[in-house]
Coordinates of C-alpha atoms in Angstrom, one line a residue:
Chain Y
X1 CA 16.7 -28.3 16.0
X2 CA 13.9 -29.4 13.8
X3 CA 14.3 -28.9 10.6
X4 CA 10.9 -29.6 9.3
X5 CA 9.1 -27.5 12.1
X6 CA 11.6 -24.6 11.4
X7 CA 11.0 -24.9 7.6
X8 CA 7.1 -25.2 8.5
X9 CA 7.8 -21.6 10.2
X10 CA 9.6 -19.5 8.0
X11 CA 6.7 -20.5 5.1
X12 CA 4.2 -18.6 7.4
X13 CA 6.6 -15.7 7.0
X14 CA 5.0 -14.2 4.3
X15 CA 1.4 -14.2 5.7
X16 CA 2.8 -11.5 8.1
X17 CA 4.2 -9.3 5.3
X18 CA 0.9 -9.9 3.4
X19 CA -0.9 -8.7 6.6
X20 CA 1.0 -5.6 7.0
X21 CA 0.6 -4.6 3.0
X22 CA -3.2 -5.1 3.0
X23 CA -2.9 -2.8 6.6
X24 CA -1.4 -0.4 4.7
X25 CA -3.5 -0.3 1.7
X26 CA -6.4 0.0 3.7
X27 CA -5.0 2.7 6.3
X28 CA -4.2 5.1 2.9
X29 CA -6.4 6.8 0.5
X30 CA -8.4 4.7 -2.6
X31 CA -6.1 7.1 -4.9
X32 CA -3.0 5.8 -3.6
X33 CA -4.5 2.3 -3.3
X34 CA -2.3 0.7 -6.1
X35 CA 0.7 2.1 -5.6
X36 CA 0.9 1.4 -2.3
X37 CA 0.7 -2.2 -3.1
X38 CA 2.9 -2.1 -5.6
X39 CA 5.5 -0.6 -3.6
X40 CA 4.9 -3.0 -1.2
X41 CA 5.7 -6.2 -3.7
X42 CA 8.5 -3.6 -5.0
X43 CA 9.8 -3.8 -1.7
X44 CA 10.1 -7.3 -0.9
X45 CA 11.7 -7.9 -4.4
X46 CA 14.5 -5.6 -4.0
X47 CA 14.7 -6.6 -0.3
X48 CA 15.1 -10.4 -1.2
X49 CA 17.6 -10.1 -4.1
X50 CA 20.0 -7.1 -2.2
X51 CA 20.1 -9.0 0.9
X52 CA 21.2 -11.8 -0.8
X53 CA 23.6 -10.3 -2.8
X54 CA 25.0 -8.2 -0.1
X55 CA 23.1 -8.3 3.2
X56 CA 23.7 -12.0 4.0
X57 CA 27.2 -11.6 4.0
X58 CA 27.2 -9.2 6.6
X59 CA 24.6 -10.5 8.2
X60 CA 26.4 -13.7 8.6
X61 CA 25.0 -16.5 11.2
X62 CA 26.1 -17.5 14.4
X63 CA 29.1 -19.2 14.6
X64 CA 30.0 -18.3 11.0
X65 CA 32.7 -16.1 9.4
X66 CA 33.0 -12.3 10.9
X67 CA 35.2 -9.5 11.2
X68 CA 36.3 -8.6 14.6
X69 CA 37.5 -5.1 16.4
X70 CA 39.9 -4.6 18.9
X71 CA 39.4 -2.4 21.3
X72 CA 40.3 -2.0 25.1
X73 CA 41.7 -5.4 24.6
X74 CA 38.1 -6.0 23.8
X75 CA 37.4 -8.5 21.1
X76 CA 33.7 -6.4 19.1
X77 CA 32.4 -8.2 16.6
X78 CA 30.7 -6.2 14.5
X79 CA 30.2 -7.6 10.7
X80 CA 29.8 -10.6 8.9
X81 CA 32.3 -11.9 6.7
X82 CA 30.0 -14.5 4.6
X83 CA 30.9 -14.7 0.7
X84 CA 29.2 -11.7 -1.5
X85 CA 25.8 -13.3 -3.3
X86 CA 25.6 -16.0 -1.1
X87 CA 27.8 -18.1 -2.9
X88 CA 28.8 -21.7 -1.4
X89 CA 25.0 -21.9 0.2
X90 CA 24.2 -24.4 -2.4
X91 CA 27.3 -26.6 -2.3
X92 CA 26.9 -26.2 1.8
X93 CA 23.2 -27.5 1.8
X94 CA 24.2 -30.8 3.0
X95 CA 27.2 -29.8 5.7
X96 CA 25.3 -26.5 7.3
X97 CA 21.5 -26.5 6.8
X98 CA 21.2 -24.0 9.4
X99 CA 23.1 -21.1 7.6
X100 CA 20.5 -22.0 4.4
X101 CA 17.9 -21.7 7.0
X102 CA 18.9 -18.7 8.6
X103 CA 18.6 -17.0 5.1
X104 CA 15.9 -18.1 4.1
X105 CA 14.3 -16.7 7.3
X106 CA 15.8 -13.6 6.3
X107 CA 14.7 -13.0 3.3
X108 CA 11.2 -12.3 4.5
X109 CA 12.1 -10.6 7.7
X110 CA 14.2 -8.2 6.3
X111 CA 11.2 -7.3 3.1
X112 CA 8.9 -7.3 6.0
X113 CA 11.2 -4.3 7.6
X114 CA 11.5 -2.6 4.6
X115 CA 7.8 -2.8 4.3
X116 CA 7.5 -0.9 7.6
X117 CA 8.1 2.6 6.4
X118 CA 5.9 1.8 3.1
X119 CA 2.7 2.7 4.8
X120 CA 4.3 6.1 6.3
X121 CA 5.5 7.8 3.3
X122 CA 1.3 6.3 1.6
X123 CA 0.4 8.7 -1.0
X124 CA 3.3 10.9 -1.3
X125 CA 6.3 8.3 -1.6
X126 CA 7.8 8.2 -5.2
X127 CA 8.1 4.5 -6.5
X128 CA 11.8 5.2 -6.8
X129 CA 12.6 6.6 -3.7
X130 CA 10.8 3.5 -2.2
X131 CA 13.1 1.2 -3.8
X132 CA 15.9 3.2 -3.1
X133 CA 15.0 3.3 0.5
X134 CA 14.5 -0.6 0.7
X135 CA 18.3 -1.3 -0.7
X136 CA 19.8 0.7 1.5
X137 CA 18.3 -1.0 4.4
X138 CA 18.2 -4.5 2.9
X139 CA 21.6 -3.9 2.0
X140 CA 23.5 -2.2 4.4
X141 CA 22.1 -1.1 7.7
X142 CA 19.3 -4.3 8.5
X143 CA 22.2 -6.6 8.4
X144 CA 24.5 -4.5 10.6
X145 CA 21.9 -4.9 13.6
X146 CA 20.9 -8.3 12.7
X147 CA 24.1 -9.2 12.9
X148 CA 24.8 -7.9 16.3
X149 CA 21.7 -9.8 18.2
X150 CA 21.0 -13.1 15.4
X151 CA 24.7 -13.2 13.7
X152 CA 26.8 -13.8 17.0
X153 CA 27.8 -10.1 16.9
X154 CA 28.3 -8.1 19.7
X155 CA 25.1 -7.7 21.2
X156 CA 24.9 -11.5 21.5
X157 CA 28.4 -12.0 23.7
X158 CA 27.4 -9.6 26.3
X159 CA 28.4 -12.3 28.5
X160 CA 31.6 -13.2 27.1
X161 CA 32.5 -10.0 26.9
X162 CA 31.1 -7.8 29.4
X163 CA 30.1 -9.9 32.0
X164 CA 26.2 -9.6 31.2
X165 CA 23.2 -11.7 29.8
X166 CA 23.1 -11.4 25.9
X167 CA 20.1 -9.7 24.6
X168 CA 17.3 -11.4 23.9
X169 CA 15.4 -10.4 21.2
X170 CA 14.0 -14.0 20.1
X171 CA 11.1 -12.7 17.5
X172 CA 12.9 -9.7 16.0
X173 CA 11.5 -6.9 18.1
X174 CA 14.2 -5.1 17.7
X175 CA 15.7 -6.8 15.1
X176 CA 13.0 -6.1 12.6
X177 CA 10.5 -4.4 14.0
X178 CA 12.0 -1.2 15.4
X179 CA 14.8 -1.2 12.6
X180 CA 11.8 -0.9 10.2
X181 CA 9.9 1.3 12.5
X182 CA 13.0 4.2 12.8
X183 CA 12.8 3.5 9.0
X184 CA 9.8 5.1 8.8
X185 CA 10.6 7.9 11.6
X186 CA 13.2 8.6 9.4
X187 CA 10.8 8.3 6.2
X188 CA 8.4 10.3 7.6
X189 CA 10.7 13.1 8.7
X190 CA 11.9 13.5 5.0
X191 CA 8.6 13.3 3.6
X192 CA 6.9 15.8 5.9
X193 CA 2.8 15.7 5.7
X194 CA 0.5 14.7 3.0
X195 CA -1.3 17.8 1.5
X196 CA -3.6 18.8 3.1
X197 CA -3.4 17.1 7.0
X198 CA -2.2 20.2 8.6
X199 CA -4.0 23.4 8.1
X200 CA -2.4 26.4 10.6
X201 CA -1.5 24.1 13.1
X202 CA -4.9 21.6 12.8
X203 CA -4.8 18.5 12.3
X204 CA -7.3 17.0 9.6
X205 CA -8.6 13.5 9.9
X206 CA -7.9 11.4 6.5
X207 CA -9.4 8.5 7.2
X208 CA -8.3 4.7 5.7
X209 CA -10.7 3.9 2.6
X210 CA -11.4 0.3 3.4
X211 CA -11.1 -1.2 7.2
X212 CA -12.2 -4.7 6.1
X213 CA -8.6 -5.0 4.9
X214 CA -7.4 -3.0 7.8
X215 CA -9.1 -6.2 9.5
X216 CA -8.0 -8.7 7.4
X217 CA -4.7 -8.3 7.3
X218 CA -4.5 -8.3 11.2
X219 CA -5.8 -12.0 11.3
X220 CA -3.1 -12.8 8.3
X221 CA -0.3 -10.8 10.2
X222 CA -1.3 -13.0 13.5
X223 CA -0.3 -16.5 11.5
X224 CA 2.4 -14.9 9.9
X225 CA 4.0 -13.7 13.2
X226 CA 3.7 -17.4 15.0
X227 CA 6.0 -18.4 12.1
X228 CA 8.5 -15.3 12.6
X229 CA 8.9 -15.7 16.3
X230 CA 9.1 -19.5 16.0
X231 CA 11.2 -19.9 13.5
X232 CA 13.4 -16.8 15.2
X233 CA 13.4 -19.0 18.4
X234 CA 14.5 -22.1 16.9
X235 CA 17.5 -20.7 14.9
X236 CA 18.4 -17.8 17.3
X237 CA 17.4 -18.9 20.7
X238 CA 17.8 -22.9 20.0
X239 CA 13.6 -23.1 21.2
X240 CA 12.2 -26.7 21.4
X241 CA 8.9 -27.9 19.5
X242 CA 7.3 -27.8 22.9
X243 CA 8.6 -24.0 23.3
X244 CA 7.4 -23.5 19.8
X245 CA 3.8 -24.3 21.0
X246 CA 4.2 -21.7 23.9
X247 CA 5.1 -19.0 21.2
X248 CA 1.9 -19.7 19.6
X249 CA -0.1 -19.3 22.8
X250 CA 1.9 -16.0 23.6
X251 CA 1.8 -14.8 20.4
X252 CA -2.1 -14.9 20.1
X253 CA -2.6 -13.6 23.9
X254 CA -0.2 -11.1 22.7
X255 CA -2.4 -10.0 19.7
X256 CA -5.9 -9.8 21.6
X257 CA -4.6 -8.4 24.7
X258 CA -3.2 -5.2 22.4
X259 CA -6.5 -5.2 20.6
X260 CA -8.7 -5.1 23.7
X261 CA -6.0 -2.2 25.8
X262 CA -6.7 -0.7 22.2
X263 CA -10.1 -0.9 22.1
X264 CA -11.0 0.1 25.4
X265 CA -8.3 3.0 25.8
X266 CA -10.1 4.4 22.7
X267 CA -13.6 3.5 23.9
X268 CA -12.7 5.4 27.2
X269 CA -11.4 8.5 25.3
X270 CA -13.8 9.1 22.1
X271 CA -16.7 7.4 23.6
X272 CA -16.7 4.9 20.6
X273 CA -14.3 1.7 19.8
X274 CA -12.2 2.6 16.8
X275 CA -10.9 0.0 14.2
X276 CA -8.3 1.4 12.9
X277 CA -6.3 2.1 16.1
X278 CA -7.8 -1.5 17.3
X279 CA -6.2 -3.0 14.4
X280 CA -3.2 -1.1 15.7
X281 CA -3.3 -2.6 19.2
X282 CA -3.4 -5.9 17.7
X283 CA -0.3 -5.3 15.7
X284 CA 1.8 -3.9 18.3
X285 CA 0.6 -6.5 20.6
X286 CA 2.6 -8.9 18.5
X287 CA 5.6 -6.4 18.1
X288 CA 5.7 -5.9 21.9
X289 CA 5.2 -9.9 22.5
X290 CA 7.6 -11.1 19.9
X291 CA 10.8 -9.7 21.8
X292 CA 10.5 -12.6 24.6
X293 CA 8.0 -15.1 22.7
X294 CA 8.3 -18.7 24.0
X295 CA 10.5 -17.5 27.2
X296 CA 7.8 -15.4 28.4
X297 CA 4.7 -17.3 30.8
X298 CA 1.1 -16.4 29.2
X299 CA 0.5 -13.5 32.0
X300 CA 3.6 -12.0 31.6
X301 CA 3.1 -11.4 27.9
X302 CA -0.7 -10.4 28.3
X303 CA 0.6 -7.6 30.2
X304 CA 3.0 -6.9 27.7
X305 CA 0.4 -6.9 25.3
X306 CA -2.2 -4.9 27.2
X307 CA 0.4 -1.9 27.9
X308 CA 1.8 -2.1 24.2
X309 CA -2.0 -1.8 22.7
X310 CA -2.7 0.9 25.1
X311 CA 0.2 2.9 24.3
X312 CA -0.1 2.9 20.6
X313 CA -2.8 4.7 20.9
X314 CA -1.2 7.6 22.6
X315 CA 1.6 7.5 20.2
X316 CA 0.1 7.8 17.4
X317 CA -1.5 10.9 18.8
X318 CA 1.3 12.5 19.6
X319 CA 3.5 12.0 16.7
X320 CA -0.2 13.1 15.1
X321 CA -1.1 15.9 17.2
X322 CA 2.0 17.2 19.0
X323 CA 5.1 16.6 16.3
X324 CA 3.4 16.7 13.1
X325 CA 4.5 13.6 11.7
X326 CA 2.0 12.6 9.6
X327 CA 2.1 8.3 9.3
X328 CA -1.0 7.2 7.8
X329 CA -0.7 3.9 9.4
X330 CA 1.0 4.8 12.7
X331 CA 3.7 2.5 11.8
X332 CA 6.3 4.5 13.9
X333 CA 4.0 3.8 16.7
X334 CA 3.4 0.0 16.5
X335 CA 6.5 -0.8 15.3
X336 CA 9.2 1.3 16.7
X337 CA 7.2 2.4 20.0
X338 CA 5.6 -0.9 20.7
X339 CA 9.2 -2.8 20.0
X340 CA 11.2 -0.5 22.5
X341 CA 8.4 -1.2 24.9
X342 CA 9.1 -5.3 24.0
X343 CA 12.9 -5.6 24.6
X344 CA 12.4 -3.3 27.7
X345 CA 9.6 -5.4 29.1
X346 CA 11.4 -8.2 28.7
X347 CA 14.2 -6.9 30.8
X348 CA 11.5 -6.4 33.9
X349 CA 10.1 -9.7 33.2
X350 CA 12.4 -12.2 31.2
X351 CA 13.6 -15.3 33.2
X352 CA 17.1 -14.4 35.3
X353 CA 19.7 -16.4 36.1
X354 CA 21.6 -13.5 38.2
X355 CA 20.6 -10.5 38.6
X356 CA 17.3 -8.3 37.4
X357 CA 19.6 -5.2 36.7
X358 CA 22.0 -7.3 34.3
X359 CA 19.6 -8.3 32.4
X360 CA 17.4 -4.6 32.5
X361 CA 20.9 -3.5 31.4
X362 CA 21.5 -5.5 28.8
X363 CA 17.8 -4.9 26.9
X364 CA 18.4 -1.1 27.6
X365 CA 22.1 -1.8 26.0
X366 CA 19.7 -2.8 22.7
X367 CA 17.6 -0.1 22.7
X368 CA 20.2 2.5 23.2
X369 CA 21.7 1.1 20.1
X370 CA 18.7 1.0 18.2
X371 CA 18.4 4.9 18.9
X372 CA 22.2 5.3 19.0
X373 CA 23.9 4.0 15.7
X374 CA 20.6 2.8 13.8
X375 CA 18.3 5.7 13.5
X376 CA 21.5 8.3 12.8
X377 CA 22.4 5.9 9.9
X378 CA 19.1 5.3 8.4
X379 CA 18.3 9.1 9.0
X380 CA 22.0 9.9 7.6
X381 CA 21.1 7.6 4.8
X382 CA 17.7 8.2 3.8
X383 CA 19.0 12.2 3.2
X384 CA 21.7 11.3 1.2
X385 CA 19.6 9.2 -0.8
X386 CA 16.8 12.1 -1.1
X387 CA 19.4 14.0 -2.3
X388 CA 20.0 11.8 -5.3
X389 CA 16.5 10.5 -6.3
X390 CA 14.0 12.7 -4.6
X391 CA 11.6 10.9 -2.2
X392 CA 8.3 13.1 -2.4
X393 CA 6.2 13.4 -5.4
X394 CA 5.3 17.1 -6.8
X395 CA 2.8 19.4 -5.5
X396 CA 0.1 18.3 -8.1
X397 CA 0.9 14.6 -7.8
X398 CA -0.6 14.9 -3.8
X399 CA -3.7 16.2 -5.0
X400 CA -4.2 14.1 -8.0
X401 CA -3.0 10.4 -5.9
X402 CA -0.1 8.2 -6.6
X403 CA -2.0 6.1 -8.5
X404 CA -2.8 8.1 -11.6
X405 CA 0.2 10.2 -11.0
X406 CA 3.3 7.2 -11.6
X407 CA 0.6 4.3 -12.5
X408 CA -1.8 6.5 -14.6
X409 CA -4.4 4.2 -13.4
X410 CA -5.8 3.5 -10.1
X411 CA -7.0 1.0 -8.4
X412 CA -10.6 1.0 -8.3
X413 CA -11.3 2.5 -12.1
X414 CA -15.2 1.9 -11.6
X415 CA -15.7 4.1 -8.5
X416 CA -16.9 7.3 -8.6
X417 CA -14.1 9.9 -7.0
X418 CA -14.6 13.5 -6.1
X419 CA -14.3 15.4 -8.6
X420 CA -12.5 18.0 -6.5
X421 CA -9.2 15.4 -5.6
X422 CA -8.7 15.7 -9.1
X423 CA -7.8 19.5 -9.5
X424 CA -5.0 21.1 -9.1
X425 CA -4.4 23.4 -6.2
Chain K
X1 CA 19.3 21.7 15.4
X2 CA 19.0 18.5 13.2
X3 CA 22.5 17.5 13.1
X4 CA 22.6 18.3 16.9
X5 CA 20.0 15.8 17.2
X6 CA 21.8 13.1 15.3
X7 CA 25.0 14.0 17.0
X8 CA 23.7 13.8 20.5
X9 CA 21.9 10.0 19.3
X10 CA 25.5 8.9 18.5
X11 CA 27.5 10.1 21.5
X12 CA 24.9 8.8 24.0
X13 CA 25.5 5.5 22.2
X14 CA 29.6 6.3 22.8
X15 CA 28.8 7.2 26.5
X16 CA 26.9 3.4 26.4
X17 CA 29.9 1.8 24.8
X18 CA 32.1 3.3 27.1
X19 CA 30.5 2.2 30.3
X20 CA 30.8 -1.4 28.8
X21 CA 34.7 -1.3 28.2
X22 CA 35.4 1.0 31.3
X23 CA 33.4 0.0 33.9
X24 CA 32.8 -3.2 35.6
X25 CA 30.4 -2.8 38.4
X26 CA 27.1 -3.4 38.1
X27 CA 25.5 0.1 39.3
X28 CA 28.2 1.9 37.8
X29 CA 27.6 0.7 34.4
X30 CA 24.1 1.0 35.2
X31 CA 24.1 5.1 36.0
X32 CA 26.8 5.7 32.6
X33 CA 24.3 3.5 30.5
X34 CA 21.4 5.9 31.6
X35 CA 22.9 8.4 31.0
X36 CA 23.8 7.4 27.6
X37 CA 20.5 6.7 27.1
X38 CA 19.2 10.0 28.3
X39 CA 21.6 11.7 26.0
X40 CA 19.8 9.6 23.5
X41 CA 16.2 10.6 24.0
X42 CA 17.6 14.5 24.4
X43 CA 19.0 14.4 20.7
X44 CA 15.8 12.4 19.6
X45 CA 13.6 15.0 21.3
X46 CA 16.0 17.5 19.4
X47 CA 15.4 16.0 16.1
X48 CA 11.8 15.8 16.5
X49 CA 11.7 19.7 17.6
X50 CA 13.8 20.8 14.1
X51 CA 11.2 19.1 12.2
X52 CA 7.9 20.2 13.8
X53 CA 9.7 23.7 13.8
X54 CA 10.2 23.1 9.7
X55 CA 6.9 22.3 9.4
X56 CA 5.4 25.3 11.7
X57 CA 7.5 27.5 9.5
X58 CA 5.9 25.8 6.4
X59 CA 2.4 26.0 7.8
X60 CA 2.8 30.0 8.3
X61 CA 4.3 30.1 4.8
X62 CA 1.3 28.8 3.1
X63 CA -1.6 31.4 1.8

């Protein structure tokens, strides 16, 4: 493993979770402009420090300390067993650089899942509920599944166990993307819709207020992906340097073939290319291409890519249109949709050593989980949690915008609003 | 309906883990872990119907 080149990775990290918070910002209204930002850095604060203090441990590594399950003479192992608040990283620097590594990698993956639901709950989400959101999953219920496919838990001893290929999930598809993107199912359920959206039965358009940062943050998210799924492949998957320059190349096909499926699947429908779902497509193209990055050949994941951008566009319409969920920046879409569609995909298309079906099995083994024992508990979670500190703001603090309402200034003081935004109703 | 939902997401998963420890050949594991999985999507569908029923209800509700 190369240290350097892994190190080199995980500092692009952040670029991705910079992307995705200038995404959201631009995808929600000027009045909530702040806030959402702020919940964003909110988030990857609380994110970094709880998953250090708790989440590492039962996170754990490969190879490391975990607690283990009998059952039908079965050995499941399902937790972590690291030391609480990471203690004995620093006198272990020197002996086991690759637990310090694995960490540090995690730190950003799991703020840039608890990011994911951010832009969902945009212009309604209390400050408080936000952070009380990210603990939990920082905490508790990112580590249980990050443990199961990166942490040598369960879902990474298929073979040993069961007889099956491990699933492979090499850029945190699954890992962080749908975790984070049942988040904001989850989020969004709880929430219900901003003011406004649905009016007996109509849907309204309420448009982002600044797509140059829609934009923008796609091109930032595209570096800060290459360094998730290579440094994911190194530490995970054990990927080469010369596999690291294949994730690269698979990770930007990835990107522009969503964009383009995006593009011209909304071109085709509403005569006209739109940005914001194009920015969409470009994201999910990289959700969708990071479960197989590097073990994927360049065609392989442009079709990936091409069938991920053109289904966020449908998704997004019919969580929209059909179930009411109202997610400003079709999160649940790109994230969770486009992710399910990634592990899957690389069950039709990954590299075999036996047979297709084993390995189709074992993806659809990951996915079933995901939906199975993830989205109950963050569901499960997110209620109890609403129940203590209550996730939506009040009635007048939907019309009036986050900002002014828990900030009592918003972000761009020197515009000119409507007038009408401001009244009660 | 809700809890239904999230009931029917967590025995689909058991139906999934059961297939694993019970079964050992290939299709076999293959029909019970579709089936888990179809289990799934029925108490995700289910969860998804409670809460676009909540918000119809809301909808009417409003002057």
């Amino acid at each position: 493993m190369s240290l350097s080149l892994c190190l080199l990775c995980i500092l692009l990290v952040p670029l991705a979770t910079a992307g995705l918070a200038l995404m959201q910002q631009g995808l929600g209204r000027s009045r909530s402009a702040a806030h959402a930002m702020l919940a964003s850095l909110c988030a990857l604060a609380i994110a970094a420090i709880v998953f250090v203090l708790v989440g590492s441990s039962w996170a754990g590594y490969s190879g490391g300390l975990s607690h283990t399950v009998h059952i039908g003479g079965v050995a499941w192992d399902w937790l972590g067993a690291e030391p609480l608040l990471a203690s004995g990283l620093r006198a272990g620097l020197q002996t086991n650089a690759y637990a310090a590594l694995v960490l540090c990698l995690q730190i950003f993956t799991v703020g840039m899942a608890a990011l994911i639901p951010i832009s969902t709950g945009n212009d309604r989400w209390r400050l408080a509920g936000v952070c009380a959101a990210t603990a939990l999953l920082a905490g508790f219920l990112y580590p249980l599944f990050s443990h199961w496919v990166w942490g040598g838990g369960w879902l990474a001893q298929l073979t040993l166990r069961f007889g099956l290929p491990n699933l492979v999930d090499s850029g945190g598809a699954g890992v962080v993307q749908v975790v984070g993107g049942l988040a904001a199912l989850s989020a969004a359920w709880i929430l219900g819709p901003r003011q406004g959206k649905y009016t007996a039965g109509m849907a309204t358009a309420i448009p982002g207020h600044n797509i140059v940062l829609v934009l923008f943050g796609c091109l930032l998210a595209l570096l800060g992906w290459i360094g998730l799924d290579g440094a994911a492949s190194i530490l995970f998957y054990g990927a080469s340097a010369s596999q690291v320059v294949l994730v690269v190349i698979n990770a930007v096909l990835s990107a522009s073939a969503g964009c383009l499926a995006a593009l011209l699947t909304t071109q085709l429908r509403y005569k006209k290319p739109d940005a914001s779902l194009s920015a969409n497509g470009w994201i999910a193209g990289l959700v969708a291409g990071s479960a197989g990055c590097g073990l994927l050949s360049p065609a392989q994941t442009i079709l990936i890519g091409l069938v991920a951008g053109g289904l966020v566009t449908f998704l997004v319409e019919a969580l929209e249109l059909k179930l009411f969920v109202d997610d400003p920046s079709g999160s649940i879409a790109i994230h969770a949709g486009a992710g399910l569609w990634g592990l899957l995909a690389f069950g039709l298309f990954g590299p075999v050593a036996g047979p297709r079906a084993a390995m189709l099995l074992s993806q659809v083994i990951g996915i079933a989980t995901l939906l199975g024992v993830m989205l109950p508990l963050l569901h499960l979670g997110n209620l109890l949690l609403n129940h203590l500190i209550p996730y939506r703001v009040d009635s007048d603090g939907d019309w009036q915008g986050m900002d002014i309402r828990e900030l009592g200034a918003g972000a761009y003081p020197e515009f000119v609003m409507h007038a009408e935004e401001f009244v009660p109703r | 309906m809700k809890w239904i939902g999230c009931l029917l997401l967590f025995s689909g998963w058991i139906i999934v883990a059961t297939a694993l420890l019970l079964l050992t050949g290939l299709a076999q594991r293959f029909s019970f872990i579709t089936a888990g999985l179809l289990v799934e999507l029925l108490g995700l569908a289910l969860l998804a119907l409670s809460y676009k029923a909540l918000q119809t209800g809301r909808q009417r509700g409003q002057p």
